[in-house]
Structures are given as structure tokens and as C-alpha cells.
Amino acid sequence: METLNKKYNIAPTKDGFFGNYGGQFLPEGLKQEFEHIYEEFLKYKDDAEFNEELDYLLKNYAGRPSPVYFARNLSAKYGSEIYLKREDLNHTGAHKINHSLGEALLAKKMGKKKLIAETGAGQHGVAIATAAALMGLECDIYMGEVDIEKEKPNVFRMKILGANIVSVKSGTRTLKEAVDEAFIAYSKEYETAMYAIGSAVGPHPFPMIIEHFQSVIGREARAQFMEQTGRLPDYVAACVGGGSNAIGLFSGFLEDTEVQIFGVEPLGKGTNLGQNAASMTYGKDGIIHGFKCRVLQDEQGNAANAYSIASGLDYPGVGPKHCYLNDIGRVKYDVISDEEAVNAFYDLSETEGIIPALESSHAVAYGIKLAKENKGKKILVNLSGRGDKDIQYVLENYPKF
Ligand SMILES: *Cc1c(COP(=O)(O)O)cnc(C)c1O
């Protein structure tokens, strides 16, 4: 990753900081293990055999490269050229398989026997359970009791894939407690288990590991876009939960200063605390889950409950590199509401025959907004996942028929 030392696409410092953000706020007992993960990652990321194996799986198992598609009908409707990077076509239906395969292969090479992860709606859990099945690793997925009840299809998927679902019964019995309990379990089992983070967040070195495994999106997209249009896009946009699909796409364009880059956060139902999950836009500097970033917090400084219609986006923190890119002004972070996302969900389905995930619908909505406001531009939008999982919810809550 030789480009990482350039100004816009920096690697973290040795302590894991991107400017003011990131780092490693860990219990003493885990520091050495994280140092070990860092060293092993640095070794394997440039290891020919490792990369050959990963490339084989990305191509023949996950279905990469995912195409860049010129959305001609949507473009005609709004007066700009809108292109979609089709991560929705990956095995398991989203970009999450990219870093899950990478993390699982790294764990396997490190001699680990088990992956430990938490999940909210179950998307990350399914991707990790898939990679664990493939690599012959055990898999413990921590999930709040409330979420288990709500997300039955994904719970069944994980079980069929051989994962062990650990029901978390403390506190609100949702994602926050699942993260806490997964981490407690990991701190007891780290000698034989690897923690598999689900986004470009967490203590160093996880943000850089996830970015590395997701950067395939940006590399492919830049080359595909150049091949199809003979130039770079004017605008690039992706939705930001923790920030893995976004940093993956952005990493391909950070050095191209003529390309304007937009990270799209969920405005949910409004600007008040608890109504949205726009951590960059409405958060303050703080520490959450072992790293420093912009955090949605109450007046006492406690992390607030985040909300978005897209469960993959409702995290009260955001990846440290995004916070840095916001600080230096290289990426502009903006918001899209639940309602705008649902409109884009229907719009893309009707015009192009592509049903996007509600998460990705935020990026599509922003692409449409850019198209309307600036005619004749070339816009590349990351379609991070497909919307099958959201159909029932949308029809029940935003009925159109
Ligand atoms: C999980 C998820 C996201 C949000 O995660 P990031 O780490 O911010 O990319 C976005 N889109 C889809 C389809 C997801 O499943």
C-alpha cells in the first residue's frame, strides 16, 4: 500500500492515530495481543501466498470484480450521469464479505480456531459466519435478545452456516451490550480466537485492516470508471455507518484532488439526539469501543443511542480515518433522512430494476441530489448492498401499494 504515505491517503501512526483520531484504548491484558495482530497483519498483507489465496476467493467465491454500471434511466431522469459500483452483487449481498474473508483468512494464518463477533441486524454476523464456514473456523456471534427476536431470517442463516449464537440478555439487549459481551468473551479467549470487527472502527489496527481489505472496491471502481468513460468521476459518494464501504471506495480516489468525495450519514428522523446516527455531523470528540472518533453523546458525555431506518448505519461512532478526512476537508460529510432514503429505494427499483439496501439507498439519494443540483456531472455511487432484507419493513412502514 505504497500510496498510504501520501498526504490525503495517510497510514496511521504507529500508535494508530489518523490526526487526532483512532488509537488504541484497551485493557492492559489485550495490548500485547493487538500488537501481535498488527505485526501479523503487516506481514501477511504483503505476503504473495496470502494475497493469492485472498484474490482467488474474492474472484471465485465472492464474485469480484463487481461491475460499475451506468444507470441510464436514473441518469436521464435527473440530468447527470450516475454510475453504480455494484457491491450488491457480491456473495451474501453486500460489501461486508470483502473484509470478512480477509479477517477470516488472517485469523486462520495466525493459527486461530475461532472468530468472535457481535451483530445488530445480523448482516455482519452472516458475513462472518459465511467466512468462518468457508475457512473451517468456529464462530461465536453475540447478539442482543431483542435483535434475535427481530431478525429471525438472519439468525437462521447464521445457524445454518454453523455459527453459535450467543444471546445477550443485559441492558437494552441490543447491539451495544452485544459489543460489550463479545469483547469480554474475546478478552478471555484471545489466545485461540480472533475478534472480527464489522467496520472500519475499533482499536488500532482494526480500522487499517478493514480499510485494506475493502480498498479493492476503490481500486476496481477507479479502473472501471476510467475504462468506461475515459476520465475520473466528478463526484464519488458512499453511505457511512462505521465507514467500511465508504473508506474502501474513497481510498481509490483520495489522491485525485479533482474528484469531490462525499460521505453520506443517516439523518434518520431529525437533528435531535436519538433521532439520527450522523456521528460526524452531530457528534463530538470522544472515545467509544477502544478508539477516539466523533461520537454522538449526551451532555454527560455518554455515548447516545443512534437511530437510522437502515440498521447497518445506526452506530454512534465513526471510523477514525473518516474523522481525519473531515478535519482536513478532503471528504465532505452530509446527511440524508429516512424519508429521502426510502424515496431513493423506490426510485432505483422502479427506474433500474435494482432494489438497494436501505443503507445504500442513502448514497443513492445523495447521488440523485447531486445530479439535480449540478447537471451534466459524472457521479459514482457505491451500492453497498442489496435490499431483499428490507422489503418487508419498507412495505409495512412506507406502503406504496
Ligand atoms: C453494514 C452495511 C453498511 C454500513 O457499514 P459501513 O461499515 O459503514 O460500510 C452499509 N451498507 C450495507 C449494505 C451494509 O450491510
CSV table of C-alpha atoms and ligand atoms in Angstrom, one decimal:
chain,number,residue,atom,x,y,z
A,1,MET,CA,0.0,0.0,0.0
A,2,GLU,CA,2.6,2.5,-1.1
A,3,THR,CA,0.1,5.3,-1.6
A,4,LEU,CA,-0.7,5.3,2.1
A,5,ASN,CA,2.0,7.7,3.0
A,6,LYS,CA,0.8,10.5,0.7
A,7,LYS,CA,-0.9,13.4,2.2
A,8,TYR,CA,-4.5,12.5,1.7
A,9,ASN,CA,-4.3,8.8,2.0
A,10,ILE,CA,-2.3,8.5,5.2
A,11,ALA,CA,-1.5,5.4,7.1
A,12,PRO,CA,-2.0,5.7,10.8
A,13,THR,CA,0.9,6.5,13.1
A,14,LYS,CA,2.5,3.6,15.0
A,15,ASP,CA,0.0,4.1,17.8
A,16,GLY,CA,-2.8,4.0,15.3
A,17,PHE,CA,-3.7,7.7,15.0
A,18,PHE,CA,-5.1,9.4,11.9
A,19,GLY,CA,-4.6,13.0,13.0
A,20,ASN,CA,-6.5,13.3,16.3
A,21,TYR,CA,-8.5,10.2,15.8
A,22,GLY,CA,-8.1,6.4,16.3
A,23,GLY,CA,-5.6,5.0,18.7
A,24,GLN,CA,-5.9,2.1,21.0
A,25,PHE,CA,-7.7,2.4,24.3
A,26,LEU,CA,-7.6,-1.2,25.6
A,27,PRO,CA,-7.4,-3.1,28.9
A,28,GLU,CA,-3.7,-3.8,29.7
A,29,GLY,CA,-4.2,-7.5,29.1
A,30,LEU,CA,-5.1,-7.1,25.5
A,31,LYS,CA,-2.5,-4.6,24.3
A,32,GLN,CA,0.1,-7.3,23.6
A,33,GLU,CA,-2.4,-9.3,21.5
A,34,PHE,CA,-3.3,-6.3,19.5
A,35,GLU,CA,0.4,-5.6,18.9
A,36,HIS,CA,0.6,-9.2,17.7
A,37,ILE,CA,-2.4,-8.8,15.3
A,38,TYR,CA,-0.7,-5.6,13.9
A,39,GLU,CA,2.6,-7.4,13.3
A,40,GLU,CA,0.9,-10.4,11.7
A,41,PHE,CA,-1.3,-8.1,9.5
A,42,LEU,CA,1.8,-6.1,8.3
A,43,LYS,CA,3.4,-9.4,7.4
A,44,TYR,CA,0.5,-11.0,5.6
A,45,LYS,CA,-0.8,-8.0,3.7
A,46,ASP,CA,2.3,-8.1,1.5
A,47,ASP,CA,2.7,-11.9,1.5
A,48,ALA,CA,2.3,-13.4,-2.0
A,49,GLU,CA,0.7,-16.6,-0.9
A,50,PHE,CA,-1.8,-14.8,1.3
A,51,ASN,CA,-2.8,-12.4,-1.4
A,52,GLU,CA,-3.1,-15.2,-4.0
A,53,GLU,CA,-5.4,-17.1,-1.7
A,54,LEU,CA,-7.5,-14.0,-0.9
A,55,ASP,CA,-7.6,-12.9,-4.6
A,56,TYR,CA,-8.8,-16.4,-5.6
A,57,LEU,CA,-11.6,-16.2,-3.0
A,58,LEU,CA,-12.6,-12.7,-3.9
A,59,LYS,CA,-12.9,-13.7,-7.5
A,60,ASN,CA,-14.3,-17.2,-7.5
A,61,TYR,CA,-16.2,-17.3,-4.2
A,62,ALA,CA,-17.4,-13.7,-3.7
A,63,GLY,CA,-17.8,-12.9,-7.4
A,64,ARG,CA,-15.4,-10.0,-7.8
A,65,PRO,CA,-14.8,-7.8,-9.6
A,66,SER,CA,-18.2,-6.3,-9.0
A,67,PRO,CA,-19.2,-4.2,-12.1
A,68,VAL,CA,-19.6,-0.5,-12.4
A,69,TYR,CA,-23.0,0.1,-14.0
A,70,PHE,CA,-24.1,3.2,-15.8
A,71,ALA,CA,-27.7,3.8,-14.5
A,72,ARG,CA,-29.0,5.2,-17.7
A,73,ASN,CA,-32.7,5.6,-16.7
A,74,LEU,CA,-31.9,7.2,-13.4
A,75,SER,CA,-29.4,9.5,-15.2
A,76,ALA,CA,-31.9,10.5,-17.8
A,77,LYS,CA,-34.5,11.3,-15.1
A,78,TYR,CA,-32.1,13.6,-13.2
A,79,GLY,CA,-29.9,15.1,-15.9
A,80,SER,CA,-26.5,13.8,-14.8
A,81,GLU,CA,-24.6,10.6,-15.4
A,82,ILE,CA,-25.0,8.3,-12.3
A,83,TYR,CA,-22.8,5.2,-12.1
A,84,LEU,CA,-23.2,2.4,-9.5
A,85,LYS,CA,-20.5,0.3,-8.1
A,86,ARG,CA,-22.4,-3.0,-7.7
A,87,GLU,CA,-21.3,-4.4,-4.3
A,88,ASP,CA,-24.9,-5.7,-4.0
A,89,LEU,CA,-23.9,-8.4,-6.4
A,90,ASN,CA,-21.3,-9.9,-4.1
A,91,HIS,CA,-21.9,-13.3,-2.4
A,92,THR,CA,-24.1,-12.6,0.7
A,93,GLY,CA,-25.3,-9.4,-0.9
A,94,ALA,CA,-23.1,-6.6,0.3
A,95,HIS,CA,-19.5,-5.4,0.7
A,96,LYS,CA,-19.1,-7.0,4.1
A,97,ILE,CA,-17.9,-10.2,2.5
A,98,ASN,CA,-14.7,-8.4,1.4
A,99,HIS,CA,-13.4,-7.7,4.9
A,100,SER,CA,-14.9,-10.9,6.4
A,101,LEU,CA,-12.9,-13.1,4.0
A,102,GLY,CA,-9.8,-11.0,4.8
A,103,GLU,CA,-10.2,-11.2,8.6
A,104,ALA,CA,-11.0,-14.9,8.5
A,105,LEU,CA,-8.0,-15.7,6.3
A,106,LEU,CA,-5.8,-13.6,8.6
A,107,ALA,CA,-7.2,-15.5,11.7
A,108,LYS,CA,-6.6,-18.8,10.0
A,109,LYS,CA,-2.9,-17.9,9.1
A,110,MET,CA,-2.4,-16.8,12.7
A,111,GLY,CA,-3.4,-20.2,13.9
A,112,LYS,CA,-6.7,-19.1,15.5
A,113,LYS,CA,-9.5,-21.6,15.8
A,114,LYS,CA,-12.5,-19.3,16.3
A,115,LEU,CA,-14.0,-16.0,15.2
A,116,ILE,CA,-15.9,-13.9,17.7
A,117,ALA,CA,-18.2,-11.1,16.5
A,118,GLU,CA,-21.2,-9.2,17.5
A,119,THR,CA,-24.1,-8.3,15.3
A,120,GLY,CA,-27.1,-6.0,15.4
A,121,ALA,CA,-29.4,-6.7,12.5
A,122,GLY,CA,-27.3,-9.7,11.6
A,123,GLN,CA,-25.7,-8.6,8.4
A,124,HIS,CA,-22.1,-8.6,9.8
A,125,GLY,CA,-22.9,-11.8,11.6
A,126,VAL,CA,-24.0,-13.6,8.4
A,127,ALA,CA,-20.8,-12.4,6.5
A,128,ILE,CA,-18.5,-13.6,9.3
A,129,ALA,CA,-20.4,-16.9,9.8
A,130,THR,CA,-20.0,-17.4,6.0
A,131,ALA,CA,-16.3,-16.8,6.1
A,132,ALA,CA,-15.9,-19.0,9.2
A,133,ALA,CA,-17.7,-21.8,7.5
A,134,LEU,CA,-15.5,-21.5,4.4
A,135,MET,CA,-12.3,-21.4,6.4
A,136,GLY,CA,-13.3,-24.2,8.9
A,137,LEU,CA,-13.2,-21.8,11.9
A,138,GLU,CA,-15.6,-22.0,14.8
A,139,CYS,CA,-17.8,-18.9,15.1
A,140,ASP,CA,-19.5,-17.2,18.1
A,141,ILE,CA,-21.9,-14.4,17.2
A,142,TYR,CA,-23.1,-12.2,20.1
A,143,MET,CA,-26.5,-10.8,19.6
A,144,GLY,CA,-29.0,-9.0,21.8
A,145,GLU,CA,-32.0,-11.0,22.8
A,146,VAL,CA,-34.3,-8.3,21.3
A,147,ASP,CA,-32.4,-8.4,18.0
A,148,ILE,CA,-32.6,-12.2,17.9
A,149,GLU,CA,-36.3,-12.0,18.1
A,150,LYS,CA,-36.5,-9.2,15.4
A,151,GLU,CA,-34.1,-10.6,12.9
A,152,LYS,CA,-35.1,-14.2,12.6
A,153,PRO,CA,-34.1,-14.9,8.9
A,154,ASN,CA,-30.5,-13.8,9.6
A,155,VAL,CA,-30.4,-15.8,12.9
A,156,PHE,CA,-31.5,-18.9,10.9
A,157,ARG,CA,-28.9,-18.1,8.2
A,158,MET,CA,-26.1,-17.9,10.8
A,159,LYS,CA,-27.2,-21.2,12.4
A,160,ILE,CA,-27.4,-23.0,9.1
A,161,LEU,CA,-23.8,-21.7,8.4
A,162,GLY,CA,-22.7,-23.4,11.6
A,163,ALA,CA,-22.4,-20.3,13.9
A,164,ASN,CA,-23.1,-20.4,17.6
A,165,ILE,CA,-25.5,-17.6,18.5
A,166,VAL,CA,-24.9,-16.2,22.0
A,167,SER,CA,-28.0,-14.4,23.3
A,168,VAL,CA,-27.1,-11.2,25.2
A,169,LYS,CA,-29.6,-10.5,28.0
A,170,SER,CA,-28.1,-7.5,29.7
A,171,GLY,CA,-29.1,-3.8,29.4
A,172,THR,CA,-31.2,-2.9,26.4
A,173,ARG,CA,-30.5,-6.4,25.0
A,174,THR,CA,-29.4,-4.9,21.6
A,175,LEU,CA,-26.1,-4.1,19.8
A,176,LYS,CA,-24.4,-2.0,22.4
A,177,GLU,CA,-24.5,-4.8,25.0
A,178,ALA,CA,-23.6,-7.4,22.4
A,179,VAL,CA,-20.4,-5.4,21.6
A,180,ASP,CA,-19.5,-5.4,25.3
A,181,GLU,CA,-20.1,-9.1,25.9
A,182,ALA,CA,-18.3,-10.1,22.7
A,183,PHE,CA,-15.3,-8.1,23.8
A,184,ILE,CA,-15.4,-9.6,27.3
A,185,ALA,CA,-15.5,-13.1,25.8
A,186,TYR,CA,-12.7,-12.3,23.4
A,187,SER,CA,-10.5,-11.0,26.2
A,188,LYS,CA,-10.7,-14.4,27.8
A,189,GLU,CA,-10.2,-16.4,24.6
A,190,TYR,CA,-7.8,-14.3,22.6
A,191,GLU,CA,-5.1,-17.0,22.6
A,192,THR,CA,-7.3,-19.2,20.4
A,193,ALA,CA,-9.8,-16.7,19.0
A,194,MET,CA,-9.8,-13.6,16.8
A,195,TYR,CA,-12.2,-10.7,17.2
A,196,ALA,CA,-13.7,-10.0,13.8
A,197,ILE,CA,-14.8,-6.3,13.7
A,198,GLY,CA,-17.5,-5.4,11.2
A,199,SER,CA,-16.5,-1.9,10.1
A,200,ALA,CA,-13.5,0.5,9.8
A,201,VAL,CA,-13.8,1.2,13.5
A,202,GLY,CA,-12.4,-0.2,16.8
A,203,PRO,CA,-8.9,-0.1,18.4
A,204,HIS,CA,-5.8,0.1,16.2
A,205,PRO,CA,-5.0,-1.8,14.0
A,206,PHE,CA,-8.6,-2.8,13.0
A,207,PRO,CA,-9.5,0.4,11.1
A,208,MET,CA,-6.5,0.0,8.9
A,209,ILE,CA,-7.1,-3.8,8.5
A,210,ILE,CA,-10.7,-3.2,7.3
A,211,GLU,CA,-9.6,-0.4,5.0
A,212,HIS,CA,-7.0,-2.6,3.5
A,213,PHE,CA,-9.5,-5.4,2.8
A,214,GLN,CA,-12.2,-3.0,1.5
A,215,SER,CA,-9.8,-1.0,-0.7
A,216,VAL,CA,-10.4,-3.5,-3.5
A,217,ILE,CA,-13.7,-1.5,-4.1
A,218,GLY,CA,-11.8,1.7,-4.9
A,219,ARG,CA,-9.1,0.1,-6.9
A,220,GLU,CA,-11.6,-1.7,-9.1
A,221,ALA,CA,-14.0,1.2,-9.4
A,222,ARG,CA,-11.3,3.7,-10.5
A,223,ALA,CA,-10.0,1.4,-13.2
A,224,GLN,CA,-13.6,0.5,-14.4
A,225,PHE,CA,-14.7,4.1,-14.4
A,226,MET,CA,-11.6,5.2,-16.4
A,227,GLU,CA,-12.2,2.3,-18.9
A,228,GLN,CA,-15.9,3.2,-19.4
A,229,THR,CA,-15.7,7.0,-19.5
A,230,GLY,CA,-12.0,7.8,-20.3
A,231,ARG,CA,-11.9,10.0,-17.2
A,232,LEU,CA,-12.4,10.3,-13.5
A,233,PRO,CA,-15.8,11.0,-11.9
A,234,ASP,CA,-16.7,14.5,-10.8
A,235,TYR,CA,-18.3,13.2,-7.6
A,236,VAL,CA,-18.0,10.0,-5.6
A,237,ALA,CA,-20.5,9.1,-2.8
A,238,ALA,CA,-21.0,6.3,-0.3
A,239,CYS,CA,-23.0,5.8,2.9
A,240,VAL,CA,-21.2,5.9,6.2
A,241,GLY,CA,-22.2,3.8,9.2
A,242,GLY,CA,-18.8,2.9,10.7
A,243,GLY,CA,-17.4,3.7,7.3
A,244,SER,CA,-16.0,0.5,5.7
A,245,ASN,CA,-17.7,0.6,2.3
A,246,ALA,CA,-17.0,4.3,2.1
A,247,ILE,CA,-13.3,4.1,3.0
A,248,GLY,CA,-13.0,1.2,0.6
A,249,LEU,CA,-14.3,3.3,-2.3
A,250,PHE,CA,-12.7,6.6,-1.2
A,251,SER,CA,-9.3,5.1,-0.9
A,252,GLY,CA,-9.2,4.7,-4.7
A,253,PHE,CA,-9.8,8.5,-5.3
A,254,LEU,CA,-8.2,10.3,-2.3
A,255,GLU,CA,-5.2,11.4,-4.3
A,256,ASP,CA,-7.3,12.6,-7.3
A,257,THR,CA,-8.0,16.0,-5.9
A,258,GLU,CA,-10.2,16.9,-8.9
A,259,VAL,CA,-12.7,14.3,-7.6
A,260,GLN,CA,-15.1,15.6,-4.9
A,261,ILE,CA,-15.9,12.9,-2.3
A,262,PHE,CA,-19.0,12.7,-0.2
A,263,GLY,CA,-19.7,10.6,2.9
A,264,VAL,CA,-23.4,10.2,3.5
A,265,GLU,CA,-24.7,9.9,7.1
A,266,PRO,CA,-28.1,8.9,8.2
A,267,LEU,CA,-30.2,11.9,9.4
A,268,GLY,CA,-32.9,9.4,10.5
A,269,LYS,CA,-36.0,11.3,11.7
A,270,GLY,CA,-34.2,14.6,12.6
A,271,THR,CA,-31.4,16.5,14.1
A,272,ASN,CA,-32.1,15.8,17.8
A,273,LEU,CA,-30.0,13.4,19.8
A,274,GLY,CA,-31.5,9.9,19.4
A,275,GLN,CA,-33.2,10.7,16.1
A,276,ASN,CA,-30.2,10.1,13.9
A,277,ALA,CA,-26.9,8.3,13.5
A,278,ALA,CA,-24.9,11.2,11.9
A,279,SER,CA,-21.8,11.0,14.2
A,280,MET,CA,-19.6,13.1,12.0
A,281,THR,CA,-22.2,15.8,11.6
A,282,TYR,CA,-23.7,16.0,15.1
A,283,GLY,CA,-21.1,14.1,17.3
A,284,LYS,CA,-18.3,15.5,19.5
A,285,ASP,CA,-14.8,14.1,20.0
A,286,GLY,CA,-14.9,11.2,22.4
A,287,ILE,CA,-13.8,7.6,23.0
A,288,ILE,CA,-16.0,4.6,22.2
A,289,HIS,CA,-15.2,0.9,21.9
A,290,GLY,CA,-11.5,1.5,22.3
A,291,PHE,CA,-10.8,4.3,19.8
A,292,LYS,CA,-11.2,8.1,19.5
A,293,CYS,CA,-13.6,9.5,17.0
A,294,ARG,CA,-16.7,11.7,16.7
A,295,VAL,CA,-19.3,10.3,19.0
A,296,LEU,CA,-23.0,11.1,19.4
A,297,GLN,CA,-23.2,11.8,23.1
A,298,ASP,CA,-25.4,13.3,25.7
A,299,GLU,CA,-24.4,16.3,27.9
A,300,GLN,CA,-22.7,14.0,30.4
A,301,GLY,CA,-20.5,12.6,27.6
A,302,ASN,CA,-22.1,9.2,27.4
A,303,ALA,CA,-22.5,7.6,24.0
A,304,ALA,CA,-26.1,8.1,22.9
A,305,ASN,CA,-28.4,5.6,21.2
A,306,ALA,CA,-28.1,6.1,17.5
A,307,TYR,CA,-31.1,5.7,15.2
A,308,SER,CA,-31.5,5.1,11.4
A,309,ILE,CA,-34.0,3.3,9.3
A,310,ALA,CA,-31.0,1.4,8.0
A,311,SER,CA,-29.8,-0.8,10.9
A,312,GLY,CA,-26.4,-1.1,9.3
A,313,LEU,CA,-25.9,2.6,9.8
A,314,ASP,CA,-27.0,3.2,13.4
A,315,TYR,CA,-23.7,3.3,15.1
A,316,PRO,CA,-22.9,6.3,17.5
A,317,GLY,CA,-19.3,6.5,16.4
A,318,VAL,CA,-17.5,6.6,13.0
A,319,GLY,CA,-14.1,5.4,11.7
A,320,PRO,CA,-11.1,7.4,12.7
A,321,LYS,CA,-9.8,8.0,9.1
A,322,HIS,CA,-13.1,9.5,8.2
A,323,CYS,CA,-12.8,11.9,11.1
A,324,TYR,CA,-9.3,12.9,9.8
A,325,LEU,CA,-10.6,13.3,6.2
A,326,ASN,CA,-13.3,15.5,7.5
A,327,ASP,CA,-10.8,17.6,9.5
A,328,ILE,CA,-8.5,18.2,6.6
A,329,GLY,CA,-11.5,18.9,4.3
A,330,ARG,CA,-10.8,16.1,1.8
A,331,VAL,CA,-14.2,14.5,2.2
A,332,LYS,CA,-17.4,16.3,2.8
A,333,TYR,CA,-19.9,14.6,5.1
A,334,ASP,CA,-23.5,15.3,4.7
A,335,VAL,CA,-26.9,13.8,5.7
A,336,ILE,CA,-29.9,12.0,4.1
A,337,SER,CA,-33.1,11.4,6.1
A,338,ASP,CA,-35.1,8.1,6.4
A,339,GLU,CA,-37.7,9.5,4.1
A,340,GLU,CA,-35.2,10.5,1.4
A,341,ALA,CA,-33.6,7.1,1.6
A,342,VAL,CA,-36.9,5.3,1.2
A,343,ASN,CA,-37.7,7.5,-1.8
A,344,ALA,CA,-34.4,6.5,-3.4
A,345,PHE,CA,-35.1,2.9,-2.6
A,346,TYR,CA,-38.3,3.0,-4.6
A,347,ASP,CA,-36.8,5.3,-7.3
A,348,LEU,CA,-33.9,3.0,-8.1
A,349,SER,CA,-36.1,-0.1,-8.0
A,350,GLU,CA,-38.6,1.4,-10.5
A,351,THR,CA,-36.1,3.1,-12.9
A,352,GLU,CA,-33.3,0.5,-13.0
A,353,GLY,CA,-34.8,-2.8,-11.6
A,354,ILE,CA,-32.3,-2.8,-8.8
A,355,ILE,CA,-33.6,-2.9,-5.2
A,356,PRO,CA,-30.9,-1.3,-3.0
A,357,ALA,CA,-30.3,-1.9,0.7
A,358,LEU,CA,-31.7,0.9,2.9
A,359,GLU,CA,-28.1,1.7,3.9
A,360,SER,CA,-27.1,2.1,0.2
A,361,SER,CA,-30.3,4.0,-0.5
A,362,HIS,CA,-28.8,6.9,1.5
A,363,ALA,CA,-25.9,7.1,-1.0
A,364,VAL,CA,-28.3,6.7,-4.0
A,365,ALA,CA,-30.4,9.6,-2.6
A,366,TYR,CA,-27.3,11.7,-2.3
A,367,GLY,CA,-26.3,10.9,-5.8
A,368,ILE,CA,-29.7,12.0,-7.0
A,369,LYS,CA,-29.4,15.2,-5.0
A,370,LEU,CA,-26.0,15.9,-6.6
A,371,ALA,CA,-27.4,15.1,-10.1
A,372,LYS,CA,-30.3,17.5,-9.6
A,373,GLU,CA,-28.2,20.4,-8.3
A,374,ASN,CA,-25.4,20.0,-10.8
A,375,LYS,CA,-26.5,18.9,-14.3
A,376,GLY,CA,-24.1,17.1,-16.6
A,377,LYS,CA,-21.8,15.7,-14.0
A,378,LYS,CA,-20.4,12.2,-13.7
A,379,ILE,CA,-21.3,10.7,-10.3
A,380,LEU,CA,-20.1,7.4,-8.9
A,381,VAL,CA,-22.2,5.9,-6.1
A,382,ASN,CA,-21.3,2.9,-4.0
A,383,LEU,CA,-24.2,0.5,-4.0
A,384,SER,CA,-23.0,-1.3,-0.9
A,385,GLY,CA,-25.7,-3.9,-0.7
A,386,ARG,CA,-29.0,-5.3,-2.0
A,387,GLY,CA,-32.4,-4.6,-0.5
A,388,ASP,CA,-34.1,-8.0,-0.1
A,389,LYS,CA,-33.6,-7.8,3.6
A,390,ASP,CA,-35.5,-4.5,3.7
A,391,ILE,CA,-38.5,-5.2,1.6
A,392,GLN,CA,-40.9,-6.3,4.3
A,393,TYR,CA,-40.0,-3.3,6.5
A,394,VAL,CA,-40.4,-0.8,3.8
A,395,LEU,CA,-43.7,-2.1,2.6
A,396,GLU,CA,-45.2,-2.2,6.1
A,397,ASN,CA,-43.9,1.2,7.2
A,398,TYR,CA,-43.8,3.2,3.9
A,399,PRO,CA,-46.6,1.5,1.9
A,400,LYS,CA,-46.9,2.4,-1.7
A,401,PHE,CA,-49.5,-0.1,-2.9
B,1,LIG,C1,-23.3,-2.8,7.2
B,1,LIG,C2,-23.7,-2.1,6.0
B,1,LIG,C3,-23.3,-0.8,5.8
B,1,LIG,C4,-22.7,0.1,6.8
B,1,LIG,O1,-21.4,-0.3,7.2
B,1,LIG,P1,-20.1,0.6,6.8
B,1,LIG,O2,-19.0,-0.1,7.6
B,1,LIG,O3,-20.3,2.0,7.1
B,1,LIG,O4,-19.9,0.3,5.3
B,1,LIG,C5,-23.7,-0.2,4.5
B,1,LIG,N1,-24.3,-0.9,3.6
B,1,LIG,C6,-24.7,-2.2,3.8
B,1,LIG,C7,-25.4,-2.8,2.7
B,1,LIG,C8,-24.4,-2.8,5.0
B,1,LIG,O5,-24.8,-4.1,5.1
